[in-house]
């Protein structure tokens, strides 16, 4: 078996970019993948995958109580009803914000995140300071880092996404949004509101 | 888990205030290595859970080896590179030596090495009057 040294050695930007090119070119030469295939995945993850699908799911849940019940019972199944699913969405759990509870999601060890509904996580979600602080002092972290002041009477629950369970948040429907269409409602739902570091926009 | 200090919180606030970290990728190579990892997984070279485990290990090892690191030292995608090297090596698809040599060759061969800058047109197709 080939050994690879796990100990990190300092690399310059140039060095690491060259290493990435080296990995890609070797794998292409071995016929394991094509450059066009890598280009396609890069295109998908840079431009096509994002939190819009999650916003559609939440908007539907806001106006359809039966769907919301199914979503909270089994998010993977409920998303599949809408044709949404795939890699990193095999077992998703949606947790609902209520007047008494605010939910926040973190991956305490790395970056586990429900790609099919939220796209790829922002870099801050993967950063050590977020992973550390949101667990130790969630209320302060939300207030100081995200300017989200959760009233003391509301409980904050922090959920740990991992490779087996990926959590995401159903934010509360804002007041004044009665009668809005699903698409208009989806426009109120931000990525951060589905991570729990923000709220849905006001109508 | 790192002990939380004020520095830690300040780092996150700074990352967020500067608008850094809102994108999934900051640099082209970060997107590229991610796409290569997905392509390799899609080609059946390994399953994503195995990759995720290697990524978690890479992050844990790095953080243990750098107890006083700051957020400037931290780059998530460097760990993605490490994790991908580990799983590909485990399946005998890559070797450290081969990789080191190839990376060195790439560094020693700038893309425009043989392309000289010129200020004049290199071809003129004369107008016919």
Tab-separated table of C-alpha atoms in Angstrom:
chain	number	residue	atom	x	y	z
A	1	UNK	CA	0.000	0.000	0.000
A	2	UNK	CA	1.218	3.457	-0.850
A	3	UNK	CA	1.741	5.726	2.110
A	4	UNK	CA	0.949	9.406	2.129
A	5	UNK	CA	2.319	11.576	4.853
A	6	UNK	CA	-0.509	13.153	6.828
A	7	UNK	CA	1.650	15.777	8.480
A	8	UNK	CA	1.005	19.133	6.949
A	9	UNK	CA	3.990	20.854	5.414
A	10	UNK	CA	3.768	24.569	4.719
A	11	UNK	CA	3.013	25.203	1.081
A	12	UNK	CA	2.804	28.412	-0.848
A	13	UNK	CA	-0.245	29.157	-2.961
A	14	UNK	CA	1.776	28.282	-6.053
A	15	UNK	CA	2.879	24.994	-4.575
A	16	UNK	CA	-0.575	23.921	-3.567
A	17	UNK	CA	-2.071	24.961	-6.924
A	18	UNK	CA	0.652	22.894	-8.645
A	19	UNK	CA	-0.147	19.927	-6.417
A	20	UNK	CA	-3.821	20.164	-7.332
A	21	UNK	CA	-2.897	20.245	-11.020
A	22	UNK	CA	-0.593	17.275	-10.482
A	23	UNK	CA	-3.352	15.200	-8.852
A	24	UNK	CA	-5.797	16.039	-11.628
A	25	UNK	CA	-3.342	15.362	-14.463
A	26	UNK	CA	-2.244	12.007	-13.035
A	27	UNK	CA	-5.848	10.843	-12.580
A	28	UNK	CA	-6.717	11.933	-16.114
A	29	UNK	CA	-3.679	10.121	-17.519
A	30	UNK	CA	-4.723	6.982	-15.697
A	31	UNK	CA	-8.104	7.261	-17.389
A	32	UNK	CA	-10.005	7.588	-14.112
A	33	UNK	CA	-11.661	10.809	-15.218
A	34	UNK	CA	-11.657	13.312	-18.050
A	35	UNK	CA	-10.853	16.996	-17.966
A	36	UNK	CA	-14.326	17.691	-19.344
A	37	UNK	CA	-15.811	15.680	-16.472
A	38	UNK	CA	-13.944	17.728	-13.880
A	39	UNK	CA	-14.943	20.934	-15.699
A	40	UNK	CA	-18.566	19.869	-15.526
A	41	UNK	CA	-18.500	19.222	-11.785
A	42	UNK	CA	-16.705	22.534	-11.234
A	43	UNK	CA	-19.425	24.263	-13.245
A	44	UNK	CA	-22.200	22.540	-11.306
A	45	UNK	CA	-20.793	23.356	-7.903
A	46	UNK	CA	-19.777	26.886	-8.750
A	47	UNK	CA	-22.926	28.011	-10.534
A	48	UNK	CA	-25.807	25.597	-10.300
A	49	UNK	CA	-25.962	24.244	-6.770
A	50	UNK	CA	-27.202	26.690	-4.171
A	51	UNK	CA	-29.721	27.377	-1.447
A	52	UNK	CA	-32.558	28.123	-3.877
A	53	UNK	CA	-33.893	24.578	-3.703
A	54	UNK	CA	-33.946	24.663	0.089
A	55	UNK	CA	-35.829	27.962	-0.068
A	56	UNK	CA	-38.440	26.357	-2.320
A	57	UNK	CA	-38.846	23.482	0.125
A	58	UNK	CA	-39.266	25.808	3.116
A	59	UNK	CA	-41.732	28.030	1.233
A	60	UNK	CA	-43.843	24.999	0.400
A	61	UNK	CA	-43.723	23.907	4.035
A	62	UNK	CA	-44.919	27.352	5.123
A	63	UNK	CA	-48.069	27.169	3.025
A	64	UNK	CA	-48.768	23.434	3.144
A	65	UNK	CA	-49.116	22.029	6.697
A	66	UNK	CA	-49.282	18.433	5.474
A	67	UNK	CA	-46.042	18.829	3.555
A	68	UNK	CA	-44.454	20.524	6.563
A	69	UNK	CA	-45.404	17.570	8.753
A	70	UNK	CA	-43.819	15.192	6.260
A	71	UNK	CA	-40.718	17.403	5.987
A	72	UNK	CA	-40.211	17.442	9.748
A	73	UNK	CA	-40.808	13.701	9.963
A	74	UNK	CA	-38.434	12.746	7.133
A	75	UNK	CA	-36.737	15.562	5.227
A	76	UNK	CA	-35.065	13.220	2.744
A	77	UNK	CA	-38.409	11.686	1.719
A	78	UNK	CA	-40.228	15.021	1.595
A	79	UNK	CA	-37.487	16.544	-0.589
A	80	UNK	CA	-37.621	13.507	-2.866
A	81	UNK	CA	-41.320	14.294	-3.462
A	82	UNK	CA	-40.094	17.519	-5.074
A	83	UNK	CA	-37.357	15.750	-7.025
A	84	UNK	CA	-34.636	17.060	-4.703
A	85	UNK	CA	-31.920	14.731	-3.435
A	86	UNK	CA	-28.483	13.329	-4.166
A	87	UNK	CA	-24.951	13.315	-2.824
A	88	UNK	CA	-24.719	14.540	0.784
A	89	UNK	CA	-28.483	14.503	1.102
A	90	UNK	CA	-28.967	10.822	1.815
A	91	UNK	CA	-30.243	11.402	5.352
A	92	UNK	CA	-31.420	14.924	6.049
A	93	UNK	CA	-33.249	16.201	9.112
A	94	UNK	CA	-35.065	19.538	9.030
A	95	UNK	CA	-35.514	21.199	12.438
A	96	UNK	CA	-38.177	23.863	12.842
A	97	UNK	CA	-37.764	27.231	14.499
A	98	UNK	CA	-40.685	28.167	16.752
A	99	UNK	CA	-41.455	31.100	19.057
A	100	UNK	CA	-39.775	29.071	21.815
A	101	UNK	CA	-36.832	27.435	20.022
A	102	UNK	CA	-34.135	28.664	17.639
A	103	UNK	CA	-32.009	26.049	15.878
A	104	UNK	CA	-28.477	26.390	14.559
A	105	UNK	CA	-26.429	23.897	12.555
A	106	UNK	CA	-22.695	23.240	12.666
A	107	UNK	CA	-20.412	20.413	11.626
A	108	UNK	CA	-18.188	20.204	14.670
A	109	UNK	CA	-15.422	18.268	12.905
A	110	UNK	CA	-15.400	19.448	9.309
A	111	UNK	CA	-18.069	20.666	6.924
A	112	UNK	CA	-20.993	18.231	6.636
A	113	UNK	CA	-23.876	20.069	5.041
A	114	UNK	CA	-26.992	19.153	3.040
A	115	UNK	CA	-25.797	19.898	-0.503
A	116	UNK	CA	-29.044	19.070	-2.341
A	117	UNK	CA	-30.981	21.820	-0.558
A	118	UNK	CA	-28.364	24.364	0.501
A	119	UNK	CA	-25.570	23.922	-2.051
A	120	UNK	CA	-22.031	23.991	-0.718
A	121	UNK	CA	-21.303	25.549	2.661
A	122	UNK	CA	-19.800	29.022	2.815
A	123	UNK	CA	-16.191	29.101	3.932
A	124	UNK	CA	-17.041	30.500	7.365
A	125	UNK	CA	-19.165	27.403	8.080
A	126	UNK	CA	-16.030	25.303	7.604
A	127	UNK	CA	-13.781	27.603	9.620
A	128	UNK	CA	-12.364	26.645	12.988
A	129	UNK	CA	-13.667	29.799	14.754
A	130	UNK	CA	-17.269	29.062	13.780
A	131	UNK	CA	-17.022	25.378	14.684
A	132	UNK	CA	-15.545	26.252	18.048
A	133	UNK	CA	-17.588	29.245	19.103
A	134	UNK	CA	-21.102	28.294	18.012
A	135	UNK	CA	-20.812	25.195	20.197
A	136	UNK	CA	-19.343	26.858	23.273
A	137	UNK	CA	-21.399	30.035	23.366
A	138	UNK	CA	-24.078	29.964	20.677
A	139	UNK	CA	-26.089	32.916	21.943
A	140	UNK	CA	-23.037	35.176	22.110
A	141	UNK	CA	-21.703	33.930	18.789
A	142	UNK	CA	-25.017	34.647	17.047
A	143	UNK	CA	-25.210	38.064	18.644
A	144	UNK	CA	-21.625	39.216	18.141
A	145	UNK	CA	-20.640	37.514	14.921
A	146	UNK	CA	-23.939	37.373	13.061
A	147	UNK	CA	-25.773	40.323	14.664
A	148	UNK	CA	-28.601	37.957	15.482
A	149	UNK	CA	-29.891	38.719	18.949
A	150	UNK	CA	-31.975	35.774	20.124
A	151	UNK	CA	-34.098	36.829	23.121
A	152	UNK	CA	-33.113	35.138	26.375
A	153	UNK	CA	-36.495	33.415	26.679
A	154	UNK	CA	-35.914	31.521	23.431
A	155	UNK	CA	-33.962	28.278	23.728
A	156	UNK	CA	-31.093	27.792	21.281
A	157	UNK	CA	-30.366	24.280	20.049
A	158	UNK	CA	-27.136	23.560	18.204
A	159	UNK	CA	-27.209	20.507	15.927
A	160	UNK	CA	-24.109	18.643	14.787
A	161	UNK	CA	-24.241	17.654	11.125
A	162	UNK	CA	-22.055	14.719	10.214
A	163	UNK	CA	-21.614	12.484	7.212
A	164	UNK	CA	-24.569	10.349	8.274
A	165	UNK	CA	-27.087	12.994	9.350
A	166	UNK	CA	-27.253	16.430	7.771
A	167	UNK	CA	-29.355	18.960	9.607
A	168	UNK	CA	-30.881	22.146	8.297
A	169	UNK	CA	-33.324	24.669	9.683
A	170	UNK	CA	-36.886	25.584	8.720
A	171	UNK	CA	-36.982	29.261	9.731
A	172	UNK	CA	-40.130	30.903	11.072
A	173	UNK	CA	-42.433	32.452	8.525
A	174	UNK	CA	-42.235	36.242	8.878
A	175	UNK	CA	-45.303	38.215	9.818
A	176	UNK	CA	-46.935	40.037	6.946
A	177	UNK	CA	-46.196	37.270	4.456
A	178	UNK	CA	-49.796	36.024	4.361
A	179	UNK	CA	-51.121	35.529	0.846
A	180	UNK	CA	-47.699	35.573	-0.811
A	181	UNK	CA	-46.959	33.032	-3.557
A	182	UNK	CA	-44.504	30.178	-3.039
A	183	UNK	CA	-41.935	31.909	-5.247
A	184	UNK	CA	-42.300	35.215	-3.404
A	185	UNK	CA	-41.988	33.419	-0.068
A	186	UNK	CA	-38.890	31.570	-1.283
A	187	UNK	CA	-37.330	34.979	-1.926
A	188	UNK	CA	-37.513	35.684	1.817
A	189	UNK	CA	-35.577	32.568	2.755
A	190	UNK	CA	-31.818	33.033	2.951
A	191	UNK	CA	-29.058	30.475	3.175
A	192	UNK	CA	-28.161	31.734	6.650
A	193	UNK	CA	-31.760	31.371	7.824
A	194	UNK	CA	-31.546	27.676	6.913
A	195	UNK	CA	-28.237	27.325	8.810
A	196	UNK	CA	-29.753	29.205	11.740
A	197	UNK	CA	-27.268	32.078	11.779
A	198	UNK	CA	-29.951	34.346	10.321
A	199	UNK	CA	-33.710	34.725	10.059
A	200	UNK	CA	-35.997	34.823	7.044
A	201	UNK	CA	-36.268	38.323	5.594
A	202	UNK	CA	-39.310	40.294	6.612
A	203	UNK	CA	-42.047	40.487	3.999
B	1	UNK	CA	-11.949	21.235	20.001
B	2	UNK	CA	-10.049	24.468	20.419
B	3	UNK	CA	-10.616	26.400	23.617
B	4	UNK	CA	-12.657	29.449	22.775
B	5	UNK	CA	-10.891	32.691	23.411
B	6	UNK	CA	-11.757	36.226	22.493
B	7	UNK	CA	-9.315	35.915	19.623
B	8	UNK	CA	-11.325	33.030	18.308
B	9	UNK	CA	-14.544	35.034	18.308
B	10	UNK	CA	-12.829	38.037	16.826
B	11	UNK	CA	-11.513	35.891	14.017
B	12	UNK	CA	-15.006	34.804	13.054
B	13	UNK	CA	-16.334	38.353	13.287
B	14	UNK	CA	-13.475	39.523	11.057
B	15	UNK	CA	-14.040	36.789	8.519
B	16	UNK	CA	-17.712	37.708	8.341
B	17	UNK	CA	-17.275	41.487	8.436
B	18	UNK	CA	-14.828	41.486	5.594
B	19	UNK	CA	-17.280	39.502	3.528
B	20	UNK	CA	-14.686	36.758	3.360
B	21	UNK	CA	-15.969	33.276	3.602
B	22	UNK	CA	-19.378	33.952	2.086
B	23	UNK	CA	-18.432	32.091	-1.071
B	24	UNK	CA	-17.852	28.364	-1.100
B	25	UNK	CA	-14.506	28.869	-2.857
B	26	UNK	CA	-12.001	31.701	-2.594
B	27	UNK	CA	-9.456	30.488	-5.096
B	28	UNK	CA	-9.595	28.588	-8.395
B	29	UNK	CA	-7.578	25.633	-7.061
B	30	UNK	CA	-10.112	25.158	-4.233
B	31	UNK	CA	-12.956	24.654	-6.691
B	32	UNK	CA	-10.711	22.474	-8.842
B	33	UNK	CA	-9.679	20.046	-6.095
B	34	UNK	CA	-13.270	19.811	-4.951
B	35	UNK	CA	-14.435	18.997	-8.495
B	36	UNK	CA	-11.648	16.405	-8.848
B	37	UNK	CA	-12.745	14.767	-5.583
B	38	UNK	CA	-16.375	14.597	-6.705
B	39	UNK	CA	-15.322	13.280	-10.136
B	40	UNK	CA	-13.167	10.562	-8.534
B	41	UNK	CA	-16.009	9.580	-6.213
B	42	UNK	CA	-18.409	9.584	-9.149
B	43	UNK	CA	-16.006	7.324	-11.059
B	44	UNK	CA	-16.267	4.817	-8.214
B	45	UNK	CA	-12.730	5.265	-6.878
B	46	UNK	CA	-14.028	5.616	-3.316
B	47	UNK	CA	-17.289	6.378	-1.568
B	48	UNK	CA	-17.926	9.833	-0.217
B	49	UNK	CA	-18.146	8.636	3.391
B	50	UNK	CA	-14.602	7.320	3.135
B	51	UNK	CA	-13.451	10.656	1.789
B	52	UNK	CA	-15.337	12.514	4.521
B	53	UNK	CA	-13.652	10.387	7.169
B	54	UNK	CA	-10.222	11.095	5.686
B	55	UNK	CA	-11.091	14.799	5.645
B	56	UNK	CA	-12.119	14.759	9.293
B	57	UNK	CA	-8.875	12.945	10.142
B	58	UNK	CA	-6.808	15.425	8.148
B	59	UNK	CA	-8.414	18.366	9.949
B	60	UNK	CA	-8.049	16.724	13.355
B	61	UNK	CA	-4.388	15.852	12.770
B	62	UNK	CA	-3.591	19.311	11.520
B	63	UNK	CA	-5.302	21.041	14.427
B	64	UNK	CA	-3.543	18.776	16.928
B	65	UNK	CA	-0.188	19.498	15.291
B	66	UNK	CA	-0.819	23.264	15.295
B	67	UNK	CA	-2.277	24.062	18.715
B	68	UNK	CA	-1.692	27.799	18.385
B	69	UNK	CA	-2.863	28.249	14.837
B	70	UNK	CA	-4.714	31.351	13.750
B	71	UNK	CA	-7.457	31.553	11.165
B	72	UNK	CA	-4.920	32.866	8.636
B	73	UNK	CA	-3.075	29.536	8.811
B	74	UNK	CA	-6.249	27.632	8.282
B	75	UNK	CA	-7.413	26.624	4.829
B	76	UNK	CA	-10.161	24.055	4.589
B	77	UNK	CA	-9.272	23.054	1.035
B	78	UNK	CA	-5.693	22.184	1.985
B	79	UNK	CA	-7.267	19.457	4.073
B	80	UNK	CA	-9.386	18.429	1.094
B	81	UNK	CA	-6.152	17.990	-0.887
B	82	UNK	CA	-4.633	15.907	1.913
B	83	UNK	CA	-7.765	13.778	2.286
B	84	UNK	CA	-7.938	13.123	-1.435
B	85	UNK	CA	-4.259	12.135	-1.516
B	86	UNK	CA	-4.869	9.752	1.360
B	87	UNK	CA	-7.885	7.943	-0.106
B	88	UNK	CA	-6.342	7.737	-3.581
B	89	UNK	CA	-3.106	6.380	-2.133
B	90	UNK	CA	-5.096	3.869	-0.108
B	91	UNK	CA	-6.586	2.587	-3.367
B	92	UNK	CA	-3.179	2.627	-5.076
B	93	UNK	CA	-4.173	5.368	-7.472
B	94	UNK	CA	-1.541	7.879	-6.403
B	95	UNK	CA	1.849	7.753	-4.763
B	96	UNK	CA	3.490	10.551	-2.855
B	97	UNK	CA	6.662	10.279	-4.943
B	98	UNK	CA	4.828	10.482	-8.240
B	99	UNK	CA	2.819	13.405	-6.988
B	100	UNK	CA	5.848	15.293	-5.687
B	101	UNK	CA	7.630	14.827	-9.016
B	102	UNK	CA	4.657	15.937	-11.059
B	103	UNK	CA	4.037	18.994	-8.886
B	104	UNK	CA	7.720	19.933	-9.181
B	105	UNK	CA	7.557	19.610	-12.976
B	106	UNK	CA	4.479	21.823	-13.086
B	107	UNK	CA	6.145	24.454	-10.906
B	108	UNK	CA	9.259	24.366	-13.077
B	109	UNK	CA	7.246	24.758	-16.253
B	110	UNK	CA	5.315	28.005	-16.189
B	111	UNK	CA	2.450	27.861	-18.682
B	112	UNK	CA	3.858	30.629	-20.872
B	113	UNK	CA	7.500	29.686	-20.680
B	114	UNK	CA	7.970	29.648	-24.452
B	115	UNK	CA	5.587	32.451	-25.206
B	116	UNK	CA	7.446	35.730	-25.622
B	117	UNK	CA	5.602	39.008	-25.141
B	118	UNK	CA	5.516	41.133	-28.319
B	119	UNK	CA	4.352	44.672	-28.830
B	120	UNK	CA	3.796	44.418	-32.591
B	121	UNK	CA	1.248	42.335	-34.488
B	122	UNK	CA	2.740	38.985	-35.382
B	123	UNK	CA	0.920	38.799	-38.703
B	124	UNK	CA	-0.344	41.549	-40.960
B	125	UNK	CA	-2.570	40.714	-43.871
B	126	UNK	CA	-2.166	43.825	-45.947
B	127	UNK	CA	-5.202	45.721	-47.154
B	128	UNK	CA	-5.733	45.632	-50.903
B	129	UNK	CA	-6.632	49.018	-52.277
